[in-house]
Amino acid sequence: MTAKVPVLTIDGPGGAGKGTISSLVAERLGWHLLDSGALYRLTAQAAVKHGVALDDEPALATIAAELDVAFPVEEGQPRTLLEGEEVGQTIRTEQAGERASQVAALPLVRAALLQRQRDFCQTPGLVADGRDMGTVVFPDAPLKIFLTASAEERARRRHLQLQEAGVGASLSSLLKEIQARDARDTQRSVAPLKPADDAITLDTTRLSIPEVVDQLTELLAQRGLSNGI
Ligand code: DC
């Protein structure tokens, strides 16, 4: 099944615009969306909720394997439920991202989430957003993008995003956190953040969101993966 359903993988560091771009492309094409970072964020959140230490790898792997999450869309609004409860923006804070990055460095946690991510691959297609979508989860994807931007630009964007969500944060501490998270995500031994050998790297530092979405839909159309909408 995985081989027949078209998959667009969008990997890259935090704050490069993957989330926004992925959901806009998925919406434009009518494809499914996998926000794999949310699964790591929710695993960390479930661990905190159940009093499990963020370095207890076997217990965290059990939490990941049994993760009770749902992503319903109600009246056009995507929701995220953990154990039946709406999590709202609580998984989007810098602290939640930091915790997600910690649990994501653990091989047993990554293994426990692998099949759950592959299950998102359903007709008519999938946009998969993460760090290892093109390298590990969907290695046969017909179009792989590595989306990046300078750390300063990513910190500025994250700052704006948090402000809009009503979450307070300082720009300089966001930059430090982004640099620390980049280091952990790229240096971990299992599924480190890196472009797949056959990925196209797109630096979005000077590109607007619509420009990136247009480039991606054009690439999909060029490869015969969509009808160019
Ligand atoms: O994309 P995000 O910021 O929501 O991801 C949160 C953390 O999860 C990030 O620091 C690294 C980790 N992650 C990962 O290791 N692999 C993925 N496919 C997605 C996210």
mmCIF file of N, CA, C and O and ligand atoms in Angstrom, residues 11-15 18 35-41 91-92 96-105 110 117 129-133 137 158 181-182 184-185 188 190-191, ligand 1:
data_model
loop_
_atom_site.group_PDB
_atom_site.id
_atom_site.type_symbol
_atom_site.label_atom_id
_atom_site.label_comp_id
_atom_site.label_asym_id
_atom_site.label_seq_id
_atom_site.Cartn_x
_atom_site.Cartn_y
_atom_site.Cartn_z
ATOM 1 N N ASP A 11 11.078 17.330 5.580
ATOM 2 C CA ASP A 11 11.905 17.269 6.785
ATOM 3 C C ASP A 11 12.665 18.578 6.934
ATOM 4 O O ASP A 11 12.807 19.343 5.979
ATOM 5 N N GLY A 12 13.192 18.795 8.134
ATOM 6 C CA GLY A 12 13.994 19.990 8.356
ATOM 7 C C GLY A 12 13.983 20.382 9.813
ATOM 8 O O GLY A 12 13.245 19.784 10.605
ATOM 9 N N PRO A 13 14.801 21.359 10.168
ATOM 10 C CA PRO A 13 14.886 21.779 11.569
ATOM 11 C C PRO A 13 13.619 22.504 12.024
ATOM 12 O O PRO A 13 12.825 22.944 11.194
ATOM 13 N N GLY A 14 13.445 22.603 13.329
ATOM 14 C CA GLY A 14 12.291 23.293 13.908
ATOM 15 C C GLY A 14 12.240 24.748 13.466
ATOM 16 O O GLY A 14 13.264 25.412 13.401
ATOM 17 N N GLY A 15 11.038 25.224 13.148
ATOM 18 C CA GLY A 15 10.859 26.634 12.812
ATOM 19 C C GLY A 15 11.138 26.972 11.353
ATOM 20 O O GLY A 15 11.094 28.131 10.969
ATOM 21 N N LYS A 18 7.863 24.036 8.282
ATOM 22 C CA LYS A 18 7.349 22.736 7.833
ATOM 23 C C LYS A 18 5.861 22.553 8.150
ATOM 24 O O LYS A 18 5.112 22.087 7.312
ATOM 25 N N ASP A 35 1.729 15.013 11.121
ATOM 26 C CA ASP A 35 2.575 15.918 11.908
ATOM 27 C C ASP A 35 3.305 15.018 12.906
ATOM 28 O O ASP A 35 2.851 14.810 14.026
ATOM 29 N N SER A 36 4.446 14.459 12.466
ATOM 30 C CA SER A 36 5.110 13.459 13.316
ATOM 31 C C SER A 36 5.655 14.077 14.602
ATOM 32 O O SER A 36 5.727 13.419 15.632
ATOM 33 N N GLY A 37 6.028 15.361 14.541
ATOM 34 C CA GLY A 37 6.518 16.029 15.752
ATOM 35 C C GLY A 37 5.463 16.003 16.848
ATOM 36 O O GLY A 37 5.788 15.881 18.034
ATOM 37 N N ALA A 38 4.186 16.099 16.440
ATOM 38 C CA ALA A 38 3.104 16.084 17.438
ATOM 39 C C ALA A 38 3.097 14.757 18.189
ATOM 40 O O ALA A 38 2.796 14.716 19.389
ATOM 41 N N LEU A 39 3.440 13.661 17.507
ATOM 42 C CA LEU A 39 3.459 12.356 18.193
ATOM 43 C C LEU A 39 4.541 12.319 19.271
ATOM 44 O O LEU A 39 4.332 11.766 20.357
ATOM 45 N N TYR A 40 5.715 12.916 18.963
ATOM 46 C CA TYR A 40 6.777 12.975 19.987
ATOM 47 C C TYR A 40 6.386 13.933 21.114
ATOM 48 O O TYR A 40 6.640 13.667 22.295
ATOM 49 N N ARG A 41 5.766 15.056 20.738
ATOM 50 C CA ARG A 41 5.319 16.004 21.765
ATOM 51 C C ARG A 41 4.270 15.350 22.675
ATOM 52 O O ARG A 41 4.288 15.510 23.898
ATOM 53 N N ILE A 91 0.937 21.489 23.790
ATOM 54 C CA ILE A 91 2.055 20.723 23.205
ATOM 55 C C ILE A 91 2.927 21.596 22.309
ATOM 56 O O ILE A 91 3.921 21.133 21.763
ATOM 57 N N ARG A 92 2.562 22.865 22.131
ATOM 58 C CA ARG A 92 3.305 23.757 21.217
ATOM 59 C C ARG A 92 4.288 24.664 21.931
ATOM 60 O O ARG A 92 4.949 25.477 21.295
ATOM 61 N N ALA A 96 7.519 22.016 25.791
ATOM 62 C CA ALA A 96 6.994 20.770 25.213
ATOM 63 C C ALA A 96 7.891 20.304 24.064
ATOM 64 O O ALA A 96 8.120 19.104 23.896
ATOM 65 N N GLY A 97 8.427 21.268 23.289
ATOM 66 C CA GLY A 97 9.328 20.923 22.188
ATOM 67 C C GLY A 97 10.634 20.334 22.696
ATOM 68 O O GLY A 97 11.177 19.377 22.144
ATOM 69 N N GLU A 98 11.123 20.917 23.771
ATOM 70 C CA GLU A 98 12.364 20.451 24.396
ATOM 71 C C GLU A 98 12.182 19.011 24.912
ATOM 72 O O GLU A 98 13.030 18.138 24.695
ATOM 73 N N ARG A 99 11.059 18.776 25.565
ATOM 74 C CA ARG A 99 10.776 17.421 26.082
ATOM 75 C C ARG A 99 10.611 16.431 24.932
ATOM 76 O O ARG A 99 11.077 15.284 25.019
ATOM 77 N N ALA A 100 9.954 16.883 23.863
ATOM 78 C CA ALA A 100 9.766 16.008 22.697
ATOM 79 C C ALA A 100 11.114 15.622 22.121
ATOM 80 O O ALA A 100 11.353 14.455 21.761
ATOM 81 N N SER A 101 12.016 16.599 22.044
ATOM 82 C CA SER A 101 13.349 16.346 21.486
ATOM 83 C C SER A 101 14.103 15.325 22.350
ATOM 84 O O SER A 101 14.829 14.469 21.834
ATOM 85 N N GLN A 102 13.895 15.394 23.663
ATOM 86 C CA GLN A 102 14.550 14.417 24.564
ATOM 87 C C GLN A 102 14.037 12.998 24.322
ATOM 88 O O GLN A 102 14.811 12.065 24.162
ATOM 89 N N VAL A 103 12.704 12.854 24.273
ATOM 90 C CA VAL A 103 12.179 11.488 24.111
ATOM 91 C C VAL A 103 12.442 10.968 22.692
ATOM 92 O O VAL A 103 12.598 9.768 22.475
ATOM 93 N N ALA A 104 12.537 11.920 21.727
ATOM 94 C CA ALA A 104 12.755 11.526 20.321
ATOM 95 C C ALA A 104 14.169 10.990 20.095
ATOM 96 O O ALA A 104 14.437 10.363 19.075
ATOM 97 N N ALA A 105 15.067 11.245 21.047
ATOM 98 C CA ALA A 105 16.440 10.749 20.897
ATOM 99 C C ALA A 105 16.549 9.275 21.319
ATOM 100 O O ALA A 105 17.600 8.658 21.158
ATOM 101 N N ARG A 110 11.340 5.766 19.188
ATOM 102 C CA ARG A 110 11.208 5.934 17.728
ATOM 103 C C ARG A 110 10.641 4.656 17.104
ATOM 104 O O ARG A 110 9.760 4.709 16.248
ATOM 105 N N GLN A 117 3.129 5.967 12.363
ATOM 106 C CA GLN A 117 3.351 7.013 11.357
ATOM 107 C C GLN A 117 3.048 6.475 9.960
ATOM 108 O O GLN A 117 2.411 7.142 9.143
ATOM 109 N N ASP A 129 5.381 15.420 7.669
ATOM 110 C CA ASP A 129 6.219 16.505 8.196
ATOM 111 C C ASP A 129 7.030 15.984 9.384
ATOM 112 O O ASP A 129 6.462 15.397 10.302
ATOM 113 N N GLY A 130 8.355 16.162 9.353
ATOM 114 C CA GLY A 130 9.158 15.707 10.494
ATOM 115 C C GLY A 130 10.641 15.920 10.340
ATOM 116 O O GLY A 130 11.098 16.921 9.788
ATOM 117 N N ARG A 131 11.419 14.967 10.877
ATOM 118 C CA ARG A 131 12.885 15.045 10.805
ATOM 119 C C ARG A 131 13.460 13.870 10.006
ATOM 120 O O ARG A 131 14.520 13.973 9.433
ATOM 121 N N ASP A 132 12.725 12.742 10.032
ATOM 122 C CA ASP A 132 13.241 11.520 9.400
ATOM 123 C C ASP A 132 12.210 10.898 8.463
ATOM 124 O O ASP A 132 12.199 9.694 8.249
ATOM 125 N N MET A 133 11.326 11.743 7.928
ATOM 126 C CA MET A 133 10.267 11.211 7.049
ATOM 127 C C MET A 133 10.870 10.598 5.779
ATOM 128 O O MET A 133 10.505 9.500 5.373
ATOM 129 N N VAL A 137 11.127 6.855 7.770
ATOM 130 C CA VAL A 137 9.717 6.435 7.819
ATOM 131 C C VAL A 137 9.172 6.131 6.414
ATOM 132 O O VAL A 137 8.519 5.110 6.216
ATOM 133 N N ARG A 158 9.250 31.686 14.932
ATOM 134 C CA ARG A 158 8.662 30.988 16.087
ATOM 135 C C ARG A 158 8.134 32.020 17.093
ATOM 136 O O ARG A 158 7.069 31.843 17.682
ATOM 137 N N ARG A 181 18.283 22.652 20.266
ATOM 138 C CA ARG A 181 17.445 21.571 19.737
ATOM 139 C C ARG A 181 18.017 21.070 18.407
ATOM 140 O O ARG A 181 18.040 19.859 18.155
ATOM 141 N N ASP A 182 18.495 21.990 17.571
ATOM 142 C CA ASP A 182 19.148 21.592 16.302
ATOM 143 C C ASP A 182 20.295 20.638 16.605
ATOM 144 O O ASP A 182 20.469 19.625 15.939
ATOM 145 N N ARG A 184 20.828 18.749 19.244
ATOM 146 C CA ARG A 184 20.408 17.428 19.715
ATOM 147 C C ARG A 184 19.799 16.603 18.565
ATOM 148 O O ARG A 184 20.092 15.427 18.405
ATOM 149 N N ASP A 185 18.979 17.251 17.735
ATOM 150 C CA ASP A 185 18.306 16.519 16.654
ATOM 151 C C ASP A 185 19.292 16.046 15.576
ATOM 152 O O ASP A 185 19.083 15.002 14.966
ATOM 153 N N ARG A 188 22.042 13.155 17.374
ATOM 154 C CA ARG A 188 21.639 11.889 18.005
ATOM 155 C C ARG A 188 22.028 10.731 17.078
ATOM 156 O O ARG A 188 22.102 10.892 15.848
ATOM 157 N N VAL A 190 20.364 7.861 16.528
ATOM 158 C CA VAL A 190 19.306 7.197 15.780
ATOM 159 C C VAL A 190 18.466 8.228 15.016
ATOM 160 O O VAL A 190 18.039 9.232 15.578
ATOM 161 N N ALA A 191 18.275 7.965 13.706
ATOM 162 C CA ALA A 191 17.476 8.829 12.825
ATOM 163 C C ALA A 191 17.799 10.316 13.014
ATOM 164 O O ALA A 191 16.901 11.113 13.272
HETATM 165 O O1 DC B 1 8.535 19.390 14.544
HETATM 166 P P1 DC B 1 8.391 19.573 16.039
HETATM 167 O O2 DC B 1 9.064 20.825 16.529
HETATM 168 O O3 DC B 1 6.971 19.484 16.489
HETATM 169 O O4 DC B 1 9.166 18.330 16.704
HETATM 170 C C1 DC B 1 9.361 18.231 18.093
HETATM 171 C C2 DC B 1 10.601 17.396 18.391
HETATM 172 O O5 DC B 1 10.349 16.050 17.995
HETATM 173 C C3 DC B 1 11.863 17.825 17.631
HETATM 174 O O6 DC B 1 12.769 18.510 18.456
HETATM 175 C C4 DC B 1 12.504 16.556 17.176
HETATM 176 C C5 DC B 1 11.471 15.514 17.342
HETATM 177 N N1 DC B 1 11.044 14.900 16.085
HETATM 178 C C6 DC B 1 11.785 13.845 15.626
HETATM 179 O O7 DC B 1 12.793 13.482 16.227
HETATM 180 N N2 DC B 1 11.397 13.176 14.511
HETATM 181 C C7 DC B 1 10.318 13.569 13.823
HETATM 182 N N3 DC B 1 9.959 12.897 12.733
HETATM 183 C C8 DC B 1 9.570 14.690 14.258
HETATM 184 C C9 DC B 1 9.969 15.342 15.399
#
